[in-house]
Short mmCIF file of C-alpha atoms in Angstrom, two decimals:
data_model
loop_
_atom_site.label_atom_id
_atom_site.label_comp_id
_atom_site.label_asym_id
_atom_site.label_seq_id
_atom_site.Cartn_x
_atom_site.Cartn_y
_atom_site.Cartn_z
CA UNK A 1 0.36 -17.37 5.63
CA UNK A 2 -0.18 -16.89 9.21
CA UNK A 3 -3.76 -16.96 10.65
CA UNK A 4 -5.16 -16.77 14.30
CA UNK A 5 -8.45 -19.22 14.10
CA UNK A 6 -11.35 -19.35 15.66
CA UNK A 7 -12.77 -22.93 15.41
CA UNK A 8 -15.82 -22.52 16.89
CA UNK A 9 -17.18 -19.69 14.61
CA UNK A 10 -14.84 -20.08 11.73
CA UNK A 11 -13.40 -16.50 11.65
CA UNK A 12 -10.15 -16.02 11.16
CA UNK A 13 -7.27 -12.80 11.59
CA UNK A 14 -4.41 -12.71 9.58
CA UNK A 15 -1.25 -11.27 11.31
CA UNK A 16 2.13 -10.67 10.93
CA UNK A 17 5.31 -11.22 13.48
CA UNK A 18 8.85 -9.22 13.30
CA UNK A 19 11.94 -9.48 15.26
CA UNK A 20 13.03 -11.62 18.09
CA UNK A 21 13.45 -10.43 22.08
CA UNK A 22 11.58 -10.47 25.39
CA UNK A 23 9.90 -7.42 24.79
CA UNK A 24 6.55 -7.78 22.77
CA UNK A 25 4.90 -5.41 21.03
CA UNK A 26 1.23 -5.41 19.81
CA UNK A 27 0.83 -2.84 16.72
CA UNK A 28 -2.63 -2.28 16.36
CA UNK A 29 -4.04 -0.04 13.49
CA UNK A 30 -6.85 1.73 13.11
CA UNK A 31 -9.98 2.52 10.61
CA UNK A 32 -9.22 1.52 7.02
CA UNK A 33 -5.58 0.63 7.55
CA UNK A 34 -4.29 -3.22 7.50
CA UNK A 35 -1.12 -4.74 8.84
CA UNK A 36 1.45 -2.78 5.99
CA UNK A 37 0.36 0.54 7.66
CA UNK A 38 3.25 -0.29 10.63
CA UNK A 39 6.05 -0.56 8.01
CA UNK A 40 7.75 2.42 9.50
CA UNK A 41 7.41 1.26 13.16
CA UNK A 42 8.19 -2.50 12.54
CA UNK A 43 11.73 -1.70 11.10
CA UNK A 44 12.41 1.00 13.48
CA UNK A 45 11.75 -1.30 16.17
CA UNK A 46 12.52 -4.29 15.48
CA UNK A 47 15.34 -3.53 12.78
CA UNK A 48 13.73 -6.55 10.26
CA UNK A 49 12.22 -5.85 6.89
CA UNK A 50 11.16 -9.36 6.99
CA UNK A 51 8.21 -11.21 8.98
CA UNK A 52 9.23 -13.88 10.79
CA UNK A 53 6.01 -15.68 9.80
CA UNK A 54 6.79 -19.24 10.79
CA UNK A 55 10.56 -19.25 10.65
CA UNK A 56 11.75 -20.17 13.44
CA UNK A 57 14.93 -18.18 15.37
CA UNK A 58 18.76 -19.43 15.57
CA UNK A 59 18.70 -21.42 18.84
CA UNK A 60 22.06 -21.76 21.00
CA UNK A 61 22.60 -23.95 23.96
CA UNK A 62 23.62 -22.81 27.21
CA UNK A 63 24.09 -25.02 29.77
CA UNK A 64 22.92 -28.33 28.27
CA UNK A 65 19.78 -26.27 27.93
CA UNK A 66 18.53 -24.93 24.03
CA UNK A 67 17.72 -21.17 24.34
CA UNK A 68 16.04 -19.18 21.82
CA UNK A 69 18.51 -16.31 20.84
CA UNK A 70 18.76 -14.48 17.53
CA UNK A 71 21.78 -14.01 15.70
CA UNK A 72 22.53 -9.98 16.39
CA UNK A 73 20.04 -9.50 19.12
CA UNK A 74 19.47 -11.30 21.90
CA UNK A 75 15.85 -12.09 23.73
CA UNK A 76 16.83 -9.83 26.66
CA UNK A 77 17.74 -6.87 24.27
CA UNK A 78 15.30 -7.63 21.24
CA UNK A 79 11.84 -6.57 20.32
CA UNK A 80 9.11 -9.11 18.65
CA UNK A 81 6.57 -6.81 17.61
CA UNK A 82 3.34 -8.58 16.12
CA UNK A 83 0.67 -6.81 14.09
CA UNK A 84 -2.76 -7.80 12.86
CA UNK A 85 -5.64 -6.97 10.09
CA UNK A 86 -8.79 -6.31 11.93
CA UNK A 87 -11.94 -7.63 11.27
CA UNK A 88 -15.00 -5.38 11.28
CA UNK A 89 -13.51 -3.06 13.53
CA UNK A 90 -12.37 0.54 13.96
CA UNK A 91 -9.72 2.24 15.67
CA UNK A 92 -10.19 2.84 19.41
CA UNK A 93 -9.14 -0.77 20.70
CA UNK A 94 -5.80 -0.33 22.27
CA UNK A 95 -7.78 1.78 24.90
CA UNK A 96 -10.18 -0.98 25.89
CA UNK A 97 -7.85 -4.34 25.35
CA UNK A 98 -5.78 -1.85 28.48
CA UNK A 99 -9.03 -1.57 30.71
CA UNK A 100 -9.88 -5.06 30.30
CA UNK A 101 -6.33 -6.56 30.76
CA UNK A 102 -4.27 -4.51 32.90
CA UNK A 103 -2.31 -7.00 34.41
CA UNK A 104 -1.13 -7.75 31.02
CA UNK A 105 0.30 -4.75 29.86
CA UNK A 106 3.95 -2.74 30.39
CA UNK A 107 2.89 0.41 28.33
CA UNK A 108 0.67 2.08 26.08
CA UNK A 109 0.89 4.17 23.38
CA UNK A 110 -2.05 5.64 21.59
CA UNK A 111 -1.20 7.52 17.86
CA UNK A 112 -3.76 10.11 16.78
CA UNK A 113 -6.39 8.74 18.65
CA UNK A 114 -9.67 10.05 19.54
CA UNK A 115 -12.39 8.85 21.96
CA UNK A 116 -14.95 7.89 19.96
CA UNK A 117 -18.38 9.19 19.62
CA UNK A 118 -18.55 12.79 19.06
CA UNK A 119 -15.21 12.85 18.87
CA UNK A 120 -14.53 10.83 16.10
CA UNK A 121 -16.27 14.01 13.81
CA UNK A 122 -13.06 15.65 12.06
CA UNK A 123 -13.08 19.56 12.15
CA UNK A 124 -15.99 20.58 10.00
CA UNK A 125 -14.64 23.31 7.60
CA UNK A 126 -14.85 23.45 3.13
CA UNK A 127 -11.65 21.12 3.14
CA UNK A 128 -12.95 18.41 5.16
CA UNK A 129 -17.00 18.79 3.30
CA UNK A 130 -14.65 18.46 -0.23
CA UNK A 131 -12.50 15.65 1.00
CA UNK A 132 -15.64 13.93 2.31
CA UNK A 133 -17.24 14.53 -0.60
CA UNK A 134 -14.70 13.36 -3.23
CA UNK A 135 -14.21 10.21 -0.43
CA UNK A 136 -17.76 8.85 -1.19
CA UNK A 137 -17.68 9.60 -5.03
CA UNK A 138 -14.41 7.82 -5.22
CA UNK A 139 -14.39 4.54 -7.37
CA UNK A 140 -11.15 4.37 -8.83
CA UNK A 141 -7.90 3.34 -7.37
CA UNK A 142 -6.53 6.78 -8.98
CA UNK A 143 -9.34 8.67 -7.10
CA UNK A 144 -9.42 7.28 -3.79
CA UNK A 145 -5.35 7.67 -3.35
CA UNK A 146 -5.59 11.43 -4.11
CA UNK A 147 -8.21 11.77 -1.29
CA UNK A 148 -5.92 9.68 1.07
CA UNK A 149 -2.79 11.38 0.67
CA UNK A 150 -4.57 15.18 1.10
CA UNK A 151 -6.44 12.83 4.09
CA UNK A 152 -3.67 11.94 5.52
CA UNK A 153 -0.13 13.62 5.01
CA UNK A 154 0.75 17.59 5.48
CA UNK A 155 0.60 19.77 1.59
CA UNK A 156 4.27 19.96 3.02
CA UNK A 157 5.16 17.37 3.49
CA UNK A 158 3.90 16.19 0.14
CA UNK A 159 5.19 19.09 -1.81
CA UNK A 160 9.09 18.24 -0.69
CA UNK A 161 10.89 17.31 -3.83
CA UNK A 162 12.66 13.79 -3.49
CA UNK A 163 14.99 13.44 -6.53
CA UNK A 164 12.96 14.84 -9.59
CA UNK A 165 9.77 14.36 -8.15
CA UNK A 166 7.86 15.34 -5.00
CA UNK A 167 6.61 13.16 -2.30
CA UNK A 168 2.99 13.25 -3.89
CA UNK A 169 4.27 11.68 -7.21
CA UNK A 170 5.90 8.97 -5.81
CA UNK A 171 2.97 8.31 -3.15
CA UNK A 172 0.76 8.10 -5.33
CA UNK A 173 1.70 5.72 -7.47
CA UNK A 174 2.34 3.44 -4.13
CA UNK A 175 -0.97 4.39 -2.92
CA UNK A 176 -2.89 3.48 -6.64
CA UNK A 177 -0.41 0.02 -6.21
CA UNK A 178 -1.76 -0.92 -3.10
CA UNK A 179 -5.17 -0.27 -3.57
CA UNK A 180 -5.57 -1.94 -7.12
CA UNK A 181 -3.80 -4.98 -5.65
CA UNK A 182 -6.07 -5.43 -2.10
CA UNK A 183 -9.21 -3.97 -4.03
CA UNK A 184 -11.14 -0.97 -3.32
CA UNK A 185 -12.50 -1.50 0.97
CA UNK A 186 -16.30 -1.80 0.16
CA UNK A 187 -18.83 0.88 1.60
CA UNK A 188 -20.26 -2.05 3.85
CA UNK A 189 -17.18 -2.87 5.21
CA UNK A 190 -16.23 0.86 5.91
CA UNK A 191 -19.57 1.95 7.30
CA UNK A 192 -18.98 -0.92 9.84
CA UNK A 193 -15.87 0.41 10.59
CA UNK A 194 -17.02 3.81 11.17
CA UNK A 195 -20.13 2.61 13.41
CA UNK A 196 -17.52 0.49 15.46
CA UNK A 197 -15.82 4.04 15.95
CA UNK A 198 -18.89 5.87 16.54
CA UNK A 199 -20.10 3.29 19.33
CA UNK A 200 -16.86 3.22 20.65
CA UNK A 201 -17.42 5.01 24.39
CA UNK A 202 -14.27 4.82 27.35
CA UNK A 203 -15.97 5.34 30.62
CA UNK A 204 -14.75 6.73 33.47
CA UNK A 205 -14.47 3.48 35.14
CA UNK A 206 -12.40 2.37 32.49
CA UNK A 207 -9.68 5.44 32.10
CA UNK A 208 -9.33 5.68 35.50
CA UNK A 209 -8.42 1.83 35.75
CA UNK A 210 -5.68 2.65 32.98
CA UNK A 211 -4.67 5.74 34.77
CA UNK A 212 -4.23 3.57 38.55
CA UNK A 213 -2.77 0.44 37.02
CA UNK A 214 0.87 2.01 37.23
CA UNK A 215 1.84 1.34 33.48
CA UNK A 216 3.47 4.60 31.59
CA UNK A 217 1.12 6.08 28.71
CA UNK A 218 2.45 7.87 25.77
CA UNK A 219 -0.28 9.78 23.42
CA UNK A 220 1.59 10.63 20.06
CA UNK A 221 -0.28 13.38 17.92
CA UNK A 222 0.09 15.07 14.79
CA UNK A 223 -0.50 18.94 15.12
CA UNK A 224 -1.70 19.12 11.57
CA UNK A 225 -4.37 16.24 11.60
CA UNK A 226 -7.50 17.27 10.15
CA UNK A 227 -9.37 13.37 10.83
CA UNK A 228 -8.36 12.93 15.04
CA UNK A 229 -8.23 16.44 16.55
CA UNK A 230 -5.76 17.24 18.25
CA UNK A 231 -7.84 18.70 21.42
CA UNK A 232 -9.22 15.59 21.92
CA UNK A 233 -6.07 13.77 22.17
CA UNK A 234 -4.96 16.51 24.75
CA UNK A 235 -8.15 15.92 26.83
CA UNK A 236 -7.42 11.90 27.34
CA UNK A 237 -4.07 12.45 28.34
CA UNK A 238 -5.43 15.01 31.50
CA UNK A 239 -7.57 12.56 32.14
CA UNK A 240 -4.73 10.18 32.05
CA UNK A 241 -2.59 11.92 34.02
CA UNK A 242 -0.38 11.42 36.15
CA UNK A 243 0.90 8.67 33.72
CA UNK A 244 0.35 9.83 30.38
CA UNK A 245 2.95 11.91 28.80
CA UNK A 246 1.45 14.36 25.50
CA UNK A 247 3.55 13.77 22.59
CA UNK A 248 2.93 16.75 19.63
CA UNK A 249 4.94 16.51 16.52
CA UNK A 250 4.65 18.28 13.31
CA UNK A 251 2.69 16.21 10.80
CA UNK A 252 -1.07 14.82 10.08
CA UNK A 253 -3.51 11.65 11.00
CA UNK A 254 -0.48 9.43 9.47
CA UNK A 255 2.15 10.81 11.15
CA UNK A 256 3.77 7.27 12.04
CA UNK A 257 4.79 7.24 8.31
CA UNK A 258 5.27 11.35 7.82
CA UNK A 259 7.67 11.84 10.82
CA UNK A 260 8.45 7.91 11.45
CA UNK A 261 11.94 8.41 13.09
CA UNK A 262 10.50 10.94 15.66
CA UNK A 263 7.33 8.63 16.24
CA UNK A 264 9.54 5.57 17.02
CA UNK A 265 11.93 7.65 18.92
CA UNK A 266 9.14 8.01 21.33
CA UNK A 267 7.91 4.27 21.35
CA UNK A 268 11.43 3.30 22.62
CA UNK A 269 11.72 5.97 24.86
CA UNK A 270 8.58 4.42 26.27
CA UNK A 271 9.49 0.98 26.14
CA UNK A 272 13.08 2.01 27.77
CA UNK A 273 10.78 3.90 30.86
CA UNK A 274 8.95 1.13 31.43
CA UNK A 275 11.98 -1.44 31.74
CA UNK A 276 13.44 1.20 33.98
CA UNK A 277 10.23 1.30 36.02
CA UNK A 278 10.38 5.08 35.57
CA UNK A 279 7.90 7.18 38.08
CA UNK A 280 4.77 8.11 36.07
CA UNK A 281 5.39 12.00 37.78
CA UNK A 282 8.77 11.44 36.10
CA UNK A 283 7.50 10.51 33.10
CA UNK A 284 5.05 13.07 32.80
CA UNK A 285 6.50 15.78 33.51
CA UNK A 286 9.82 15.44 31.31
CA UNK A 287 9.88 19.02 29.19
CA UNK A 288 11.35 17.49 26.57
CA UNK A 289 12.58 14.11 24.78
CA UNK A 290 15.78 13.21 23.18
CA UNK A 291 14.39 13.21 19.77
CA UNK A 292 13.79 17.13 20.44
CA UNK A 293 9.66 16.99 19.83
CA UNK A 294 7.39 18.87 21.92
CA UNK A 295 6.26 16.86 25.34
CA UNK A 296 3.21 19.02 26.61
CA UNK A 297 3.49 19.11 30.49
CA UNK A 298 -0.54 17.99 31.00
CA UNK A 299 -2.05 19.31 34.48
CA UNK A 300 -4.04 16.97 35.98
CA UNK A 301 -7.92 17.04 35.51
CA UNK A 302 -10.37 18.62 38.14
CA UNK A 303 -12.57 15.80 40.00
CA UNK A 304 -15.78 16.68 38.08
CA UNK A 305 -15.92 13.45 36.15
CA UNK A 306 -19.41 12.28 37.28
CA UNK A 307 -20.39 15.84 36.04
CA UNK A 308 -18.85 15.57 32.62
CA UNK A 309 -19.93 11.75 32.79
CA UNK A 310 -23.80 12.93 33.20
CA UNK A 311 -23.00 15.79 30.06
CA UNK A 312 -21.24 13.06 27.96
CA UNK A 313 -24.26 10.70 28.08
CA UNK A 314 -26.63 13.44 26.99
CA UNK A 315 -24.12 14.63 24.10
CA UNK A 316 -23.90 10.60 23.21
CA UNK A 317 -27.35 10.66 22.44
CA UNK A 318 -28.07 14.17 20.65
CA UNK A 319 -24.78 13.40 18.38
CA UNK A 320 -25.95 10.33 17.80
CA UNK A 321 -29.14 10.96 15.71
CA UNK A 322 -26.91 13.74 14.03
CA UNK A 323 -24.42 11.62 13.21
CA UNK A 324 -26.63 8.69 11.52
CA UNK A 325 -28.54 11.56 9.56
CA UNK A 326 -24.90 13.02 8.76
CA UNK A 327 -24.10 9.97 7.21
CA UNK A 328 -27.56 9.33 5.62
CA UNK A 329 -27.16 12.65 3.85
CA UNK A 330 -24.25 12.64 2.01
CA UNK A 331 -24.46 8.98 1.23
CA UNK A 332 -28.43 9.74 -0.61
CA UNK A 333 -26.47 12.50 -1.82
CA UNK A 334 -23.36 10.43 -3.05
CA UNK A 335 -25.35 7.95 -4.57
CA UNK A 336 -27.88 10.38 -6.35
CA UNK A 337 -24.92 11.97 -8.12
CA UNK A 338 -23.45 8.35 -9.02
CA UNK A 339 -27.54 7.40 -10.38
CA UNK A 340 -27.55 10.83 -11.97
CA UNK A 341 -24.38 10.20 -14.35
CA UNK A 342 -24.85 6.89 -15.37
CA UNK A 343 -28.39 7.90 -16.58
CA UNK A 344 -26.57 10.41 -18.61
CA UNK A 345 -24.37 8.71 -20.03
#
């Protein structure tokens, strides 16, 4: 099995690589999810249900000289996509690995992202306080896969009969699968997750070195996403603009796996921009894309950042003591229930 080491501290991160071809994607998930949450992406890009792992690809020589090619696609044509379990770490990295390493990136594509902070609070209604609820009282396999498939996927979408079932049914016997054979994630490991999110900050500095660095950005939302709201999503792409193009389809937080042809659709319309070296007005401003989704047409941002910077700091702090006594709360109240029935029974 494949491992990136670190010798000097001893940590390692498991990862996965698909396909063959000169353009290389980095699939990187988000809070909760491991390497299996791409399925839907790494066969619609890459076309292989199979990781490469360390196989190596069909070689052909040229020349006198042994090139690399695979079989049906070759490396100027093909996609390598690689994609990783992270360790300790929540879901707003994409954002930062651009503003450190700018140089080293052709595009970027951000799925129902947020911004961290504040931002990362989902919309506060008697859904979300029941789902949150059932979340921390889950300890079952059975209980936690109801609470992610409401969590994640539209009642729609889950309600459309495949065969002589519905979508729930057969999900959730998938979900139950997968989580009895990785194990339940423990509350440490999620709480460090969620602080990694809630810590998570992208200054202004740091968008506006992704917004002059001249590579397209494609923000991919679902409409119906009660976790990432979709408001915030809309704000990072003004503040994006003129290179970020606002990508809305109909579906919730996992939309990659609800509407995957649409979401991949967009991927390769981004990759195919970027090999073009399409203008980021261009790109922007496109009404709408083949695959027929909605493509907001973003205005660009009024120069107050330094104001909203000083406002954002202040609402950093404020939220912050919330947030920790937010989570205080319904854990003491999570585990008082939990106490309070194994007393009685």
């Amino acid at each position: 099995m494949p491992y990136c080491d670190q010798s000097s501290n001893g940590i390692r991160i498991f990862y996965r690589r698909c396909g063959h071809g000169s353009t290389k994607v980095l699939l990187i998930i988000g809070l909760a999810g491991t390497h299996d949450s791409w399925g839907p992406q790494i066969k619609g890009l890459t076309g292989a249900v199979e990781p490469n792992d360390e196989e190596e690809a069909p070689t052909e020589t040229v020349g006198g000289e042994s090139n690399t090619l695979g079989e049906e696609v070759r490396e100027g044509d093909g996609i390598e996509v690689c994609c990783f379990d992270n360790r300790g770490v929540g879901a707003m990295i994409a954002c930062k690995l651009a503003a450190m390493a700018p140089d080293r990136i052709c595009s970027l594509a951000l799925l129902n992202v947020t911004g961290g902070g504040f931002e990362c609070f989902p919309k506060i209604d008697l859904q979300m306080l029941s789902l949150a609820f059932r979340f921390l009282r889950a300890k079952t396999p059975e209980q936690r896969a109801m609470v992610d498939l409401e969590t994640h996927y539209t009642k729609e979408y889950l309600d459309e009969c495949v065969g002589s079932c519905t979508r729930r049914d057969i999900l959730y016997q998938d979900y139950v699968k997968a989580i009895s054979s990785s194990g339940m994630q423990s509350n440490y490991g999620f709480e460090g997750q969620l602080n990694a999110c809630w810590t998570h900050n992208m200054t202004s500095k740091e968008l506006e070195t992704i917004r002059s660095s001249g590579f397209l950005v494609t923000i991919i939302h679902g409409r119906d996403d009660i976790i990432a709201q979709l408001d915030h999503a809309r704000r990072l792409a003004k503040k994006l603009q003129p290179v970020a193009r606002m990508v809305e389809l109909h579906g919730a937080h996992l939309v990659s796996h609800e509407r995957p042809e649409e979401v991949n659709l967009a991927l390769m319309e981004l990759i195919k921009a970027s090999k073009s070296k399409l203008e980021p007005e261009e790109w922007s401003h496109l009404a709408e894309s083949e695959s027929g989704c909605l493509v907001l047409k973003i205005q660009p941002p009024l120069n107050n950042r330094n104001k909203d910077g000083a406002n954002s700091l202040i609402m950093y702090k404020l939220l912050g003591k919330l947030h920790l006594s937010f989570l205080y709360f319904f854990g003491a109240f999570s585990r008082d229930m939990n106490t309070s029935e194994i007393l009685s029974k």
